[in-house]
Coordinates of C-alpha atoms in Angstrom, one line a residue:
X1 CA 8.1 -66.5 -80.2
X2 CA 5.8 -65.7 -83.1
X3 CA 2.1 -65.6 -83.0
X4 CA 0.1 -67.9 -85.3
X5 CA -0.9 -66.8 -88.7
X6 CA -4.4 -65.5 -89.5
X7 CA -5.6 -69.1 -89.7
X8 CA -5.3 -69.3 -85.9
X9 CA -7.3 -67.5 -83.3
X10 CA -5.9 -66.6 -79.9
X11 CA -9.0 -67.7 -78.1
X12 CA -10.5 -64.8 -76.1
X13 CA -7.2 -62.9 -76.3
X14 CA -8.1 -59.2 -76.6
X15 CA -7.2 -56.3 -74.4
X16 CA -10.8 -55.4 -74.0
X17 CA -12.1 -58.9 -73.1
X18 CA -9.2 -60.3 -71.0
X19 CA -10.0 -60.6 -67.3
X20 CA -6.8 -60.0 -65.4
X21 CA -8.1 -62.1 -62.5
X22 CA -8.8 -65.1 -64.7
X23 CA -6.3 -68.0 -64.7
X24 CA -4.5 -68.3 -68.0
X25 CA -3.1 -71.3 -69.9
X26 CA -0.6 -70.5 -72.6
X27 CA -0.6 -73.2 -75.3
X28 CA 2.1 -73.9 -77.8
X29 CA 1.9 -75.5 -81.2
X30 CA 4.5 -76.3 -83.8
X31 CA 4.2 -76.4 -87.6
X32 CA 4.1 -80.2 -87.9
X33 CA 1.2 -81.4 -90.1
X34 CA -1.0 -83.2 -89.5
X35 CA -0.5 -82.7 -85.7
X36 CA -0.8 -78.9 -86.3
X37 CA -1.4 -77.2 -89.6
X38 CA -0.1 -73.6 -89.5
X39 CA -0.5 -72.6 -93.1
X40 CA -2.5 -73.3 -96.2
X41 CA -6.3 -73.4 -96.4
X42 CA -6.9 -73.1 -92.6
X43 CA -7.5 -76.8 -92.3
X44 CA -7.0 -77.9 -88.7
X45 CA -4.8 -80.8 -87.6
X46 CA -5.9 -83.2 -85.0
X47 CA -3.7 -81.5 -82.4
X48 CA -5.4 -78.2 -83.2
X49 CA -8.8 -79.8 -82.8
X50 CA -7.9 -81.6 -79.5
X51 CA -6.6 -78.4 -78.0
X52 CA -9.8 -76.5 -79.1
X53 CA -12.0 -79.1 -77.5
X54 CA -10.0 -79.0 -74.2
X55 CA -10.3 -75.2 -74.2
X56 CA -14.0 -75.3 -74.6
X57 CA -14.2 -77.6 -71.6
X58 CA -12.1 -75.3 -69.4
X59 CA -14.1 -72.1 -69.4
X60 CA -12.6 -71.1 -66.1
X61 CA -9.3 -70.4 -67.9
X62 CA -8.3 -67.8 -70.4
X63 CA -6.4 -69.4 -73.3
X64 CA -3.8 -68.0 -75.7
X65 CA -1.5 -69.8 -78.2
X66 CA 2.0 -69.3 -79.6
X67 CA 3.8 -71.0 -82.4
X68 CA 7.1 -72.5 -81.2
X69 CA 9.4 -74.9 -83.0
X70 CA 9.7 -78.3 -81.2
X71 CA 13.4 -77.7 -80.8
X72 CA 12.6 -74.7 -78.6
X73 CA 10.0 -76.3 -76.4
X74 CA 12.6 -77.5 -73.9
X75 CA 13.6 -73.9 -73.3
X76 CA 10.1 -72.5 -73.2
X77 CA 8.5 -74.4 -70.3
X78 CA 9.7 -71.9 -67.7
X79 CA 8.7 -68.8 -69.7
X80 CA 5.0 -69.2 -68.8
X81 CA 3.2 -70.9 -66.0
X82 CA 1.4 -72.9 -67.0
X83 CA 2.5 -73.6 -70.5
X84 CA 0.8 -76.6 -72.2
X85 CA 1.4 -78.7 -75.3
X86 CA -1.4 -81.0 -76.5
X87 CA 0.5 -83.7 -78.3
X88 CA 3.2 -85.2 -76.1
X89 CA 4.0 -88.9 -75.8
X90 CA 2.5 -90.5 -72.6
X91 CA 5.7 -91.8 -71.1
X92 CA 8.1 -90.9 -68.3
X93 CA 9.1 -87.2 -68.9
X94 CA 12.6 -86.7 -70.2
X95 CA 13.2 -83.9 -67.7
X96 CA 11.6 -82.3 -64.7
X97 CA 10.3 -79.2 -66.6
X98 CA 6.9 -80.7 -67.4
X99 CA 4.3 -83.1 -66.2
X100 CA 1.7 -85.1 -68.2
X101 CA -2.0 -85.4 -68.2
X102 CA -3.9 -88.7 -68.5
X103 CA -3.8 -90.2 -72.0
X104 CA -5.6 -88.1 -74.6
X105 CA -4.8 -90.0 -77.8
X106 CA -3.6 -93.3 -79.3
X107 CA -1.2 -93.6 -82.2
X108 CA -0.3 -96.6 -84.3
X109 CA 3.4 -97.3 -84.0
X110 CA 6.1 -95.5 -85.9
X111 CA 7.7 -97.0 -89.0
X112 CA 10.4 -96.2 -91.4
X113 CA 9.8 -93.7 -94.2
X114 CA 12.4 -93.9 -96.9
X115 CA 12.9 -93.5 -100.6
X116 CA 11.9 -96.3 -103.0
X117 CA 15.6 -96.7 -104.0
X118 CA 16.8 -97.2 -100.4
X119 CA 13.8 -99.5 -99.6
X120 CA 15.1 -101.9 -102.3
X121 CA 18.3 -102.4 -100.2
X122 CA 16.3 -103.3 -97.0
X123 CA 15.7 -106.9 -95.9
X124 CA 11.9 -106.8 -95.8
X125 CA 10.3 -109.6 -93.8
X126 CA 7.5 -111.7 -95.1
X127 CA 4.9 -109.6 -93.1
X128 CA 6.2 -106.4 -94.7
X129 CA 8.1 -105.2 -91.7
X130 CA 11.8 -104.3 -91.4
X131 CA 13.9 -104.9 -88.2
X132 CA 15.2 -101.6 -87.0
X133 CA 17.7 -103.3 -84.8
X134 CA 19.1 -105.4 -87.6
X135 CA 19.3 -102.4 -89.8
X136 CA 21.2 -100.1 -87.4
X137 CA 23.3 -102.8 -85.8
X138 CA 24.8 -104.0 -89.0
X139 CA 25.1 -100.8 -91.1
X140 CA 25.8 -97.1 -90.8
X141 CA 22.4 -95.4 -91.3
X142 CA 21.8 -91.7 -91.8
X143 CA 18.6 -90.8 -89.9
X144 CA 16.6 -87.6 -90.4
X145 CA 15.6 -86.2 -87.1
X146 CA 13.5 -83.2 -85.8
X147 CA 15.3 -81.5 -83.0
X148 CA 13.6 -82.2 -79.7
X149 CA 11.8 -85.3 -81.0
X150 CA 11.5 -88.5 -79.1
X151 CA 9.9 -91.8 -80.2
X152 CA 8.5 -94.7 -78.3
X153 CA 10.6 -96.2 -75.5
X154 CA 11.6 -99.3 -77.6
X155 CA 12.8 -97.2 -80.5
X156 CA 14.6 -94.7 -78.3
X157 CA 16.5 -97.5 -76.6
X158 CA 17.5 -99.0 -79.9
X159 CA 18.8 -95.7 -81.2
X160 CA 20.8 -95.2 -77.9
X161 CA 22.2 -98.7 -78.0
X162 CA 23.5 -98.4 -81.6
X163 CA 24.2 -94.7 -81.6
X164 CA 27.6 -95.2 -83.1
X165 CA 25.9 -96.5 -86.2
X166 CA 23.2 -93.8 -86.4
X167 CA 24.2 -90.6 -88.1
X168 CA 21.7 -88.0 -87.0
X169 CA 20.7 -85.3 -89.5
X170 CA 18.8 -82.9 -87.3
X171 CA 16.3 -80.3 -88.6
X172 CA 15.2 -77.4 -86.4
X173 CA 13.2 -74.2 -86.8
X174 CA 9.9 -73.8 -88.7
X175 CA 8.4 -76.3 -91.2
X176 CA 10.3 -79.1 -89.4
X177 CA 8.3 -82.0 -90.8
X178 CA 8.0 -80.7 -94.3
X179 CA 11.8 -80.0 -94.2
X180 CA 12.9 -83.5 -93.2
X181 CA 10.6 -85.1 -95.8
X182 CA 12.0 -82.8 -98.5
X183 CA 15.6 -83.6 -97.5
X184 CA 14.8 -87.3 -97.5
X185 CA 13.3 -87.2 -101.0
X186 CA 16.4 -85.4 -102.1
X187 CA 18.6 -88.2 -100.8
X188 CA 20.2 -86.2 -98.0
X189 CA 19.8 -89.1 -95.6
X190 CA 18.5 -92.7 -95.6
X191 CA 15.4 -92.9 -93.4
X192 CA 13.0 -91.1 -91.1
X193 CA 11.3 -92.7 -88.2
X194 CA 7.7 -91.4 -88.3
X195 CA 4.0 -92.2 -88.2
X196 CA 2.4 -93.4 -91.4
X197 CA -0.4 -90.8 -91.2
X198 CA 2.3 -88.1 -91.5
X199 CA 3.4 -89.3 -94.9
X200 CA -0.3 -89.9 -95.8
X201 CA -1.1 -86.3 -95.2
X202 CA 1.6 -85.0 -97.5
X203 CA 0.8 -87.6 -100.2
X204 CA -2.9 -86.5 -100.0
X205 CA -1.7 -82.9 -100.4
X206 CA 0.1 -83.9 -103.6
X207 CA 3.6 -84.0 -102.2
X208 CA 6.1 -86.9 -102.7
X209 CA 3.3 -89.1 -104.2
X210 CA 5.7 -91.7 -105.7
X211 CA 9.0 -90.9 -104.1
X212 CA 8.6 -92.1 -100.5
X213 CA 7.2 -95.2 -98.8
X214 CA 6.3 -96.3 -95.3
X215 CA 7.6 -99.6 -93.9
X216 CA 6.4 -100.9 -90.5
X217 CA 9.1 -101.6 -87.9
X218 CA 9.2 -105.2 -86.7
X219 CA 10.1 -104.4 -83.1
X220 CA 6.9 -102.3 -82.6
X221 CA 4.5 -104.0 -84.9
X222 CA 1.2 -104.4 -83.1
X223 CA 2.1 -101.8 -80.4
X224 CA 0.3 -98.5 -79.8
X225 CA 1.6 -95.2 -78.5
X226 CA -0.5 -93.2 -76.1
X227 CA -0.4 -89.4 -76.3
X228 CA -0.9 -86.9 -73.5
X229 CA -1.0 -83.1 -72.7
X230 CA 2.1 -81.7 -71.1
X231 CA 2.1 -78.7 -68.8
X232 CA 4.8 -76.8 -66.9
X233 CA 5.9 -78.6 -63.7
X234 CA 4.8 -75.9 -61.4
X235 CA 2.0 -75.3 -58.9
X236 CA 0.0 -73.6 -61.7
X237 CA 0.9 -76.4 -64.1
X238 CA -0.3 -79.0 -61.7
X239 CA -3.6 -77.2 -61.2
X240 CA -4.0 -77.0 -65.0
X241 CA -3.3 -80.7 -65.4
X242 CA -5.9 -81.5 -62.7
X243 CA -8.5 -79.5 -64.6
X244 CA -7.5 -81.1 -67.9
X245 CA -7.7 -84.6 -66.5
X246 CA -11.2 -83.8 -65.2
X247 CA -12.3 -82.6 -68.6
X248 CA -10.7 -85.6 -70.4
X249 CA -13.2 -87.9 -68.6
X250 CA -15.9 -86.6 -70.8
X251 CA -13.9 -85.3 -73.8
X252 CA -12.5 -88.6 -74.9
X253 CA -15.9 -90.2 -75.5
X254 CA -17.5 -87.2 -77.1
X255 CA -18.5 -87.2 -80.7
X256 CA -16.5 -84.0 -81.4
X257 CA -13.3 -85.7 -80.1
X258 CA -13.8 -88.9 -82.1
X259 CA -14.6 -86.9 -85.2
X260 CA -11.4 -84.8 -84.7
X261 CA -9.1 -87.8 -84.7
X262 CA -10.9 -90.2 -87.0
X263 CA -9.5 -88.9 -90.2
X264 CA -5.9 -88.9 -88.9
X265 CA -5.3 -91.6 -86.4
X266 CA -7.9 -94.4 -87.2
X267 CA -6.8 -96.9 -89.9
X268 CA -9.3 -97.1 -92.7
X269 CA -11.3 -100.3 -92.4
X270 CA -10.1 -101.0 -88.9
X271 CA -12.2 -98.5 -87.0
X272 CA -13.9 -101.0 -84.6
X273 CA -10.5 -102.6 -83.6
X274 CA -9.0 -99.2 -83.1
X275 CA -11.7 -97.8 -80.8
X276 CA -11.8 -101.1 -78.9
X277 CA -8.0 -101.0 -78.3
X278 CA -8.3 -97.3 -77.5
X279 CA -10.9 -97.9 -74.8
X280 CA -8.9 -100.8 -73.4
X281 CA -5.7 -98.7 -73.3
X282 CA -7.5 -95.9 -71.4
X283 CA -8.9 -98.4 -68.9
X284 CA -5.5 -99.9 -68.3
X285 CA -3.6 -96.6 -68.0
X286 CA -6.3 -94.9 -65.9
X287 CA -7.0 -97.9 -63.7
X288 CA -10.8 -97.6 -64.2
X289 CA -13.6 -98.5 -66.5
X290 CA -14.5 -96.2 -69.3

C-alpha cells in the first residue's frame, strides 16, 4: 500500500513522537473525489474532513493513514487491527470482515450519469426521472463500475435481479472515479450509477462540462442513504467503533462537521429540508432524540 502524497499528513506519525503503548487506528482512503481528494491543490474532500474531525475527538488513539484502492479494501481489513474507513454505506455488511459505526452522514440517492447522446434514447418520466428497472429489464445495458463498490439496497437488488442484462465494465486501481467518468465520456459504456455531487465536483473542476448529465432514478427518488464508518471486525475494531460512536454524539451537531459536508452533500437552496431530514434519520436509526 502506498502512503498519501504530500497533501496528506499522517497525523502524529513520526518515529520520535509515536508512543508504542498508545492504541492505534489505521485509516484508509481511496482516490475518489469528492469523498477523498488525493491530488491537486490539497483541497480536502468531505471524507477527508470527517476523518480529521473524528481523529481530533479521539486523542487517546494514535492515527495513521494509507491510500488504498476501493477494490483492495476487502483484502485489507485483516492487515491492521483496527483498520477503519470513514465513508461506508450504513447497511448490513456484505461480509464479516468489518463492523459499522452509528450513521455519520446522509447522502441524496444515486442517479444515472450518462452521455447526452445516450440520454436521448432513455424514456424520461414527467418528473425528470428514469426507471432503472425498466431500463435494465428491457435492454442490455453496459454499466461502468468501480471494483468493490456497492449501492443502496434497492439498486443492488435490481442489478442482481437483472444481472443477465447488465454488462459490467469494472475499473480498479488508482483514480477510479475519474477513470470511469473518462471512459463513459468516451462511449466505452452506457451509464454509471453515482451520486450527483460526484459529477458536480468534476464539472466544477472544468471536466466533462457539456458531455455528461445526471438523471434521478425513479425507484429511489425521495430516499436518502446513510453513511457510516467501518472498522475491522475484531476486539480492537469493536473498541474503536465504541469510541467512534461516543465521539459521533457531539461531532454530528458541531459546526465543523456541518461546514465539512455542506458544500458537498447539501442541495443548494434545500438546506433546511436536508438538515431536518438528517436529524430525523439519526433519531430513527439511533433510537434516541438528537
